[in-house]
mmCIF file with all atom_site columns, C-alpha atoms in Angstrom:
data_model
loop_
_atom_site.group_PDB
_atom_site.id
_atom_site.type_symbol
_atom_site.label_atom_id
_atom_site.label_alt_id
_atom_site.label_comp_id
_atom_site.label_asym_id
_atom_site.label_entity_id
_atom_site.label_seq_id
_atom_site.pdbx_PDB_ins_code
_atom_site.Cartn_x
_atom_site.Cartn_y
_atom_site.Cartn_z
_atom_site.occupancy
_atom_site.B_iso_or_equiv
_atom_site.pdbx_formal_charge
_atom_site.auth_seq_id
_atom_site.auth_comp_id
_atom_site.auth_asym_id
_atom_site.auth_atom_id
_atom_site.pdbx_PDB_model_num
ATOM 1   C CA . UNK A 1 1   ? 24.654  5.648   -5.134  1.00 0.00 ? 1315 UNK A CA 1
ATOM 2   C CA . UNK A 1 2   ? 21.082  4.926   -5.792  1.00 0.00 ? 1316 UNK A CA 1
ATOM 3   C CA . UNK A 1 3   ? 18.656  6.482   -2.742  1.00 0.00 ? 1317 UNK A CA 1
ATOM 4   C CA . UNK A 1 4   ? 16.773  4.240   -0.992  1.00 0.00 ? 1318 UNK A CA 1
ATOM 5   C CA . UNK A 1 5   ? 13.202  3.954   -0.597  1.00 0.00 ? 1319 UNK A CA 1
ATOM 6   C CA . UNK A 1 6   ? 11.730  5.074   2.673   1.00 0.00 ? 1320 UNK A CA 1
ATOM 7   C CA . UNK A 1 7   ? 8.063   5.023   4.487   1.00 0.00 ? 1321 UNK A CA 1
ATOM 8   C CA . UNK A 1 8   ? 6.564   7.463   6.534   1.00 0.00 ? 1322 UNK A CA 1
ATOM 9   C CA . UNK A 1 9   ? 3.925   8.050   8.860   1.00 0.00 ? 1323 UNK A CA 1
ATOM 10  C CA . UNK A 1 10  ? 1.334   10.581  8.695   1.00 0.00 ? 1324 UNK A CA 1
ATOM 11  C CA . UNK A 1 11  ? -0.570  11.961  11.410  1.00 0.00 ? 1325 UNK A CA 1
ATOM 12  C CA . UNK A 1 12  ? -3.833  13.629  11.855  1.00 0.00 ? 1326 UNK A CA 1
ATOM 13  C CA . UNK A 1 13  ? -3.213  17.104  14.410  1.00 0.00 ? 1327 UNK A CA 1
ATOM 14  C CA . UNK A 1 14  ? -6.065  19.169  15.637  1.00 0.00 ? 1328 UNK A CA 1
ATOM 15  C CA . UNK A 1 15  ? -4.938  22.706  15.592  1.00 0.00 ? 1329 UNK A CA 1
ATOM 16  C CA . UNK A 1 16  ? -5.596  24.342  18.498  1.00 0.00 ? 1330 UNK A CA 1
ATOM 17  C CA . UNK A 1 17  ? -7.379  27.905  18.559  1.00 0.00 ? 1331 UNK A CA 1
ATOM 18  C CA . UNK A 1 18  ? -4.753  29.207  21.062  1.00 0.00 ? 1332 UNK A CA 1
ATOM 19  C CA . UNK A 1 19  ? -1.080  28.248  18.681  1.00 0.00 ? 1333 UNK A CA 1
ATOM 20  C CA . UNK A 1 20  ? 0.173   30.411  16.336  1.00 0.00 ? 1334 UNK A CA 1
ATOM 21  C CA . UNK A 1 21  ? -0.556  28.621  12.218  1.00 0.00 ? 1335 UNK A CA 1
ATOM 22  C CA . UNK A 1 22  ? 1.972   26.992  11.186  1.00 0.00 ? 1336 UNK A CA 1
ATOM 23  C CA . UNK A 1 23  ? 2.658   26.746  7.556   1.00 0.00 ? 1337 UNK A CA 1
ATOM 24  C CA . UNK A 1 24  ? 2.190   24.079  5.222   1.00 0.00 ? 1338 UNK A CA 1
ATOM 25  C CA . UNK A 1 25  ? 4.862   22.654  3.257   1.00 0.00 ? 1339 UNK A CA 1
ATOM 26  C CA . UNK A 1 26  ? 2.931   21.802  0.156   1.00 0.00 ? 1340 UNK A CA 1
ATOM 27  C CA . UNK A 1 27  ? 1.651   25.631  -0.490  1.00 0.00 ? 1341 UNK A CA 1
ATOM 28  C CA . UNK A 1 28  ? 3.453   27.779  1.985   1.00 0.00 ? 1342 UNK A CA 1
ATOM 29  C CA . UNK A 1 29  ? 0.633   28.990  3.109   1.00 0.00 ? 1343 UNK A CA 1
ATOM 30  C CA . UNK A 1 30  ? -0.435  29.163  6.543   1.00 0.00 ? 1344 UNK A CA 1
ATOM 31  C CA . UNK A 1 31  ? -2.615  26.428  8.071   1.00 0.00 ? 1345 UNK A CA 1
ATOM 32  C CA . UNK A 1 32  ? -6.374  28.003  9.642   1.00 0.00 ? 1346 UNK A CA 1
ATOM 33  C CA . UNK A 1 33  ? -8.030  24.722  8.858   1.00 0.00 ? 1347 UNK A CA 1
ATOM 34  C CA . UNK A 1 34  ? -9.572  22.630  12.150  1.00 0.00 ? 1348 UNK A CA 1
ATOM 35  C CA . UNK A 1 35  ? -7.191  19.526  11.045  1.00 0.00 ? 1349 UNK A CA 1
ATOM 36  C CA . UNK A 1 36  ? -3.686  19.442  9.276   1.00 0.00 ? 1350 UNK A CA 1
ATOM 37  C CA . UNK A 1 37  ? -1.556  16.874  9.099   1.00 0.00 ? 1351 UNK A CA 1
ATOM 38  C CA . UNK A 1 38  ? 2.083   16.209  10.055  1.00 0.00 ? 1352 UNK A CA 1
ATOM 39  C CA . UNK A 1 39  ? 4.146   13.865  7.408   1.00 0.00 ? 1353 UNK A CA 1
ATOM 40  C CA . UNK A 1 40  ? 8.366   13.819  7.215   1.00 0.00 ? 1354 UNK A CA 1
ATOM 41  C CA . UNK A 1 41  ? 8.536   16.589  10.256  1.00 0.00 ? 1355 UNK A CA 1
ATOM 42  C CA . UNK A 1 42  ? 6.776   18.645  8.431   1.00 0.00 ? 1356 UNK A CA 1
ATOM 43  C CA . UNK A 1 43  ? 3.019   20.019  8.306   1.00 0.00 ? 1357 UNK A CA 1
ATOM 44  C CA . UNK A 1 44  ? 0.317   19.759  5.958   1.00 0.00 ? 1358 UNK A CA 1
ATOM 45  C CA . UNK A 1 45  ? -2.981  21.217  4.781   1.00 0.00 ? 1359 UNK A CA 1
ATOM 46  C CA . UNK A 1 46  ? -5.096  17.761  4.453   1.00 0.00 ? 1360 UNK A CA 1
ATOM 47  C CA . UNK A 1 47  ? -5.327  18.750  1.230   1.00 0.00 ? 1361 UNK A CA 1
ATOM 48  C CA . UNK A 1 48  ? -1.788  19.963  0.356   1.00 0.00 ? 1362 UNK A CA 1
ATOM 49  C CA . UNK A 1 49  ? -0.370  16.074  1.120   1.00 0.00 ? 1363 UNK A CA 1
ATOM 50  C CA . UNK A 1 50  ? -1.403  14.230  -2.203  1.00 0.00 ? 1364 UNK A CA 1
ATOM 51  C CA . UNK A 1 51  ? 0.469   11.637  -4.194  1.00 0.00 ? 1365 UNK A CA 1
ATOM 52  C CA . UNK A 1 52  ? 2.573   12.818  -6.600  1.00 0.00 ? 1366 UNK A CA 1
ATOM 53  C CA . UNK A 1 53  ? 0.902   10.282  -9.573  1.00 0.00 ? 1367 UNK A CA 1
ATOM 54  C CA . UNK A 1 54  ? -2.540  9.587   -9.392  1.00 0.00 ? 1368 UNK A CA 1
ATOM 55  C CA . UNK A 1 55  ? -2.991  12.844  -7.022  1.00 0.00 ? 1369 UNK A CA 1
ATOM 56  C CA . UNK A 1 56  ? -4.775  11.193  -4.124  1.00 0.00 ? 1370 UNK A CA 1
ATOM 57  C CA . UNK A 1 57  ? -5.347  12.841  -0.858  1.00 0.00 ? 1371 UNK A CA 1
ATOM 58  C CA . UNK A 1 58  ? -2.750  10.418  0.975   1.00 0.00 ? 1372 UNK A CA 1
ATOM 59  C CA . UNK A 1 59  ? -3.897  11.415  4.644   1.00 0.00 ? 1373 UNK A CA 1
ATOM 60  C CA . UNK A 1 60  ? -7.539  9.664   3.233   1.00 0.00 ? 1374 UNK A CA 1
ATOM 61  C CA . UNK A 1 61  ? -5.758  6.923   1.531   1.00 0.00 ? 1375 UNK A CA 1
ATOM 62  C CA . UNK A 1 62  ? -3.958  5.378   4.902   1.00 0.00 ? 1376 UNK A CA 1
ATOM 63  C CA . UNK A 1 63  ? -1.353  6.549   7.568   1.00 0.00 ? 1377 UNK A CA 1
ATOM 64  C CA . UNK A 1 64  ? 1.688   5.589   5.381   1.00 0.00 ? 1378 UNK A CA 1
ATOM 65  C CA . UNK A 1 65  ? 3.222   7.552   2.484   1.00 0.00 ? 1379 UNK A CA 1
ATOM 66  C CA . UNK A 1 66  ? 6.774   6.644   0.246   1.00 0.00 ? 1380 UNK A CA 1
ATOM 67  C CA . UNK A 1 67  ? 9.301   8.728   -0.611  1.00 0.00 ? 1381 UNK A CA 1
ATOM 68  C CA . UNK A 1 68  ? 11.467  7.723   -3.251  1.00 0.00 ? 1382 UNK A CA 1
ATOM 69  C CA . UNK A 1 69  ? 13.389  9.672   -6.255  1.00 0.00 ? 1383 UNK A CA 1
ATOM 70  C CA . UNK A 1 70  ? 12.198  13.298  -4.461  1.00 0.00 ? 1384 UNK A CA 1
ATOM 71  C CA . UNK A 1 71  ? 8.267   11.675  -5.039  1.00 0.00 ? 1385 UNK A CA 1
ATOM 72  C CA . UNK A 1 72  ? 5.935   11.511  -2.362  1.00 0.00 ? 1386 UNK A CA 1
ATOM 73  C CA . UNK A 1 73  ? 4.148   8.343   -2.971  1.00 0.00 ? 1387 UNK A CA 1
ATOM 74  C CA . UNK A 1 74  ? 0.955   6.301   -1.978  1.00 0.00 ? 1388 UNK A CA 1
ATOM 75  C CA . UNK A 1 75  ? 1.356   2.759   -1.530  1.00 0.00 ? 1389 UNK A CA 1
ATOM 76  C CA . UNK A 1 76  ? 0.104   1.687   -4.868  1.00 0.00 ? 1390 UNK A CA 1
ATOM 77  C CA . UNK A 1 77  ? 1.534   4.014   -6.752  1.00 0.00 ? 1391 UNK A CA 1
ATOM 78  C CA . UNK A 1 78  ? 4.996   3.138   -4.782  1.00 0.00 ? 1392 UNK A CA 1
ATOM 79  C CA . UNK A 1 79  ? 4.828   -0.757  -5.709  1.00 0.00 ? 1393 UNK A CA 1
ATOM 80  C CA . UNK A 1 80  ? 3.501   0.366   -8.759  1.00 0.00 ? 1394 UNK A CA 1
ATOM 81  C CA . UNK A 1 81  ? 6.595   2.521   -9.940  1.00 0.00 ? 1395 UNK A CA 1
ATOM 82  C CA . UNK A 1 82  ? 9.661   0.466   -7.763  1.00 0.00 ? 1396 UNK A CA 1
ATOM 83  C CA . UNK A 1 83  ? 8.142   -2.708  -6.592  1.00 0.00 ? 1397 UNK A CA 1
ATOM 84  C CA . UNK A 1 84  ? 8.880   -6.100  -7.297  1.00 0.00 ? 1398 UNK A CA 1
ATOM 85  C CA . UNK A 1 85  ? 7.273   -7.818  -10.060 1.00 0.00 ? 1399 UNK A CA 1
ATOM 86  C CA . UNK A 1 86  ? 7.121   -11.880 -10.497 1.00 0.00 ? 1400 UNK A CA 1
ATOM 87  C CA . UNK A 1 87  ? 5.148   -14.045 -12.825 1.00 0.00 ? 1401 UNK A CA 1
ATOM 88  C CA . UNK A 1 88  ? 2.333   -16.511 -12.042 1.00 0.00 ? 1402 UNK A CA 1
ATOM 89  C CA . UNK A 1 89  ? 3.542   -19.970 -10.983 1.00 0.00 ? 1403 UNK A CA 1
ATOM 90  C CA . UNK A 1 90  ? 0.079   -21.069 -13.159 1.00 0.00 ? 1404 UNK A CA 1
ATOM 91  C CA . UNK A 1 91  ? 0.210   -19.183 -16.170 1.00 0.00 ? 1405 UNK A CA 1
ATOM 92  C CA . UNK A 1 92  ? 4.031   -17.459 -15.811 1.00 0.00 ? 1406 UNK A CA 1
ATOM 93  C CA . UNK A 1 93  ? 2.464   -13.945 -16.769 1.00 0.00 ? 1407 UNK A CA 1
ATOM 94  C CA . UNK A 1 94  ? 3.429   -11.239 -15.037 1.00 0.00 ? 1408 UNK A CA 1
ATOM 95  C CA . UNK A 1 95  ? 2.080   -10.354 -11.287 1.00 0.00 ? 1409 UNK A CA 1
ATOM 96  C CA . UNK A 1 96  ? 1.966   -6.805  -10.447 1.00 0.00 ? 1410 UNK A CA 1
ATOM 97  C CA . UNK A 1 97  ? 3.843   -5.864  -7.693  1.00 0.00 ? 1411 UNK A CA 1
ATOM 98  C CA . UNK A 1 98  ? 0.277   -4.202  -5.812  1.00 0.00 ? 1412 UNK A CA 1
ATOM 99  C CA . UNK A 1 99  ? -2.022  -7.063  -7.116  1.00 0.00 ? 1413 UNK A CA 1
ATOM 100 C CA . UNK A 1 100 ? -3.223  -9.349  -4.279  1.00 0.00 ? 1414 UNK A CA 1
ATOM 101 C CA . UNK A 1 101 ? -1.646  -13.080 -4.802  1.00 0.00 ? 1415 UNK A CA 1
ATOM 102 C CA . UNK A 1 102 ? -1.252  -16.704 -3.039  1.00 0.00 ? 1416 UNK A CA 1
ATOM 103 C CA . UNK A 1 103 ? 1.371   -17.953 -2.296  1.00 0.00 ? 1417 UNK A CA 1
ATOM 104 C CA . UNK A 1 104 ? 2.384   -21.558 -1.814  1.00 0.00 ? 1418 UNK A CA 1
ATOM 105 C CA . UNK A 1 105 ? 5.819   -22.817 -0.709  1.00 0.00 ? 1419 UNK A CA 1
ATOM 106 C CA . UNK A 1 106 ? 8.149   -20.596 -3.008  1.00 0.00 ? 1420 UNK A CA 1
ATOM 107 C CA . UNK A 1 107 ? 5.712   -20.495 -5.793  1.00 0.00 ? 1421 UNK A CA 1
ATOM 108 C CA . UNK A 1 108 ? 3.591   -17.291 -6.228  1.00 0.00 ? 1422 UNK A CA 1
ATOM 109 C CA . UNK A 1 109 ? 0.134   -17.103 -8.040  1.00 0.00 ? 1423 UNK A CA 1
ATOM 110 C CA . UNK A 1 110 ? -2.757  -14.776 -9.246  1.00 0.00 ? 1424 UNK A CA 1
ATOM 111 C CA . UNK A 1 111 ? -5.518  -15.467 -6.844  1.00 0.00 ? 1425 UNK A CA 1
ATOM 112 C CA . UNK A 1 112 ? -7.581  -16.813 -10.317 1.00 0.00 ? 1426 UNK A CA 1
ATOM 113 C CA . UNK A 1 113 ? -5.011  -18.646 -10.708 1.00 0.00 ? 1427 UNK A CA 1
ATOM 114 C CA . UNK A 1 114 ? -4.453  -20.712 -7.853  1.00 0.00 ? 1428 UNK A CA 1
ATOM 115 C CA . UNK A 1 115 ? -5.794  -24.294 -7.565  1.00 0.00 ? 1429 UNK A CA 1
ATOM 116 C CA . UNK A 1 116 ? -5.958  -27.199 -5.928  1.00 0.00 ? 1430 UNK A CA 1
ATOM 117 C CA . UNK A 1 117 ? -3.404  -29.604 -8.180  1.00 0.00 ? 1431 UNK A CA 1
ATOM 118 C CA . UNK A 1 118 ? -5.433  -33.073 -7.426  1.00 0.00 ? 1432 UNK A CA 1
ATOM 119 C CA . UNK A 1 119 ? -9.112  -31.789 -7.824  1.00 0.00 ? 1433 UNK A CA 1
ATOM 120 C CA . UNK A 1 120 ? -8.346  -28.287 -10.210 1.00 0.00 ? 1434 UNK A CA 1
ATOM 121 C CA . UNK A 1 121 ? -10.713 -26.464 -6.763  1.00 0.00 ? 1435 UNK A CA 1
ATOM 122 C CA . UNK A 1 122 ? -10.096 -22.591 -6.909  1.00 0.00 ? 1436 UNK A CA 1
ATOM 123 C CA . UNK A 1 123 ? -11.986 -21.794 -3.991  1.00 0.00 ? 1437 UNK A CA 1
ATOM 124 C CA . UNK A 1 124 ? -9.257  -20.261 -1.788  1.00 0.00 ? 1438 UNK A CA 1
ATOM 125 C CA . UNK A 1 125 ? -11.953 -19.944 1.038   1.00 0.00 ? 1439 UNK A CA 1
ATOM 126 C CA . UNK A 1 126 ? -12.067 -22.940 1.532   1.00 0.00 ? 1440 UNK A CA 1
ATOM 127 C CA . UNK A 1 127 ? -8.506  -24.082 1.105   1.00 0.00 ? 1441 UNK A CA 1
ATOM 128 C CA . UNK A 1 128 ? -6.644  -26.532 3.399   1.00 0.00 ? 1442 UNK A CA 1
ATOM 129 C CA . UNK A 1 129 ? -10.464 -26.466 5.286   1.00 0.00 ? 1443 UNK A CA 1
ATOM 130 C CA . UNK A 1 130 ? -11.501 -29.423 4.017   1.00 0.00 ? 1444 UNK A CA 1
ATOM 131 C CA . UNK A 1 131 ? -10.029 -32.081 6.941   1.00 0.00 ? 1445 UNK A CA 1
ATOM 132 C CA . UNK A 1 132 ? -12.531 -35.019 5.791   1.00 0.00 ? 1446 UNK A CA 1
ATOM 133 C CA . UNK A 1 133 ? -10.083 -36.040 2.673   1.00 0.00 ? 1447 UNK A CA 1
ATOM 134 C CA . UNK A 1 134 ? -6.408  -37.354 3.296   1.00 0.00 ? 1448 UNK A CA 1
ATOM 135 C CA . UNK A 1 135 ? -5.470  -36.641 -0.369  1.00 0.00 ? 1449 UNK A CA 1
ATOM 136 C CA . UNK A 1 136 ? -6.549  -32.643 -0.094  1.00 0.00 ? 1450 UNK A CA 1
ATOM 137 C CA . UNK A 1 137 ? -3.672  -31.291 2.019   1.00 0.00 ? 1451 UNK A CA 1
ATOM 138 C CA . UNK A 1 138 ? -1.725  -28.117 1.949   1.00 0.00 ? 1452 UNK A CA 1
ATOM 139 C CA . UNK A 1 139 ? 0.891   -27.401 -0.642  1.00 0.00 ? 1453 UNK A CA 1
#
């Protein structure tokens, strides 16, 4: 049975003076630092909690971490490693699973890829804006 992927919060703690340390799960060591931060009931040294590919500090990167396969994950490296992947609706290459994208009915697109089909407009700012002209409607 495969394990399933899981996200978790992570929390910023001020220690305070008058609590005994407690000691970090990452090093074992205990925790004297003003901050540390609390992640799968456990406790951290801020910089103890990193992700276990690119190495980021994850309680900088956001207040979400993934734990899959016994990793401890940021959110691009997650998507990255188990997320979905797709191809372009435009040019049917392949769409990262973290890259931004469009979407349009069921179709999916890189955002340089997306267009207007009547006029070939890839301004996305200023798509389904334009209320002057009946023939520029949303997909």
């Amino acid at each position: 049975m495969q394990k399933k992927e899981k996200s978790f919060g992570i929390q910023m703690l001020s220690v305070q003076p008058d609590t005994k340390p407690k000691g970090c799960a990452g090093c074992n060591r205990k925790i004297k630092d003003r901050y540390l931060l609390k992640a799968l009931d456990k406790y951290w040294h801020e910089d103890c909690l990193k992700c276990a590919c690119c190495d980021c500090r994850l309680g900088e990167v956001g207040s979400t971490l993934y734990t899959k396969a016994n990793l401890i994950l940021c959110r691009r490296d997650y998507l990255r490693l188990f997320g979905v992947t797709g191809n372009c609706a435009a040019c049917s290459k392949l769409i990262p699973a973290f890259e931004m994208v469009m979407r349009a009915k069921d179709n999916v697109y890189h955002l340089d890829c997306f267009a207007c089909q009547l006029c070939n407009q890839r301004d996305i700012r200023s798509y389904g804006r334009d209320r002057t002209s009946k023939s520029h409607r949303r997909v």
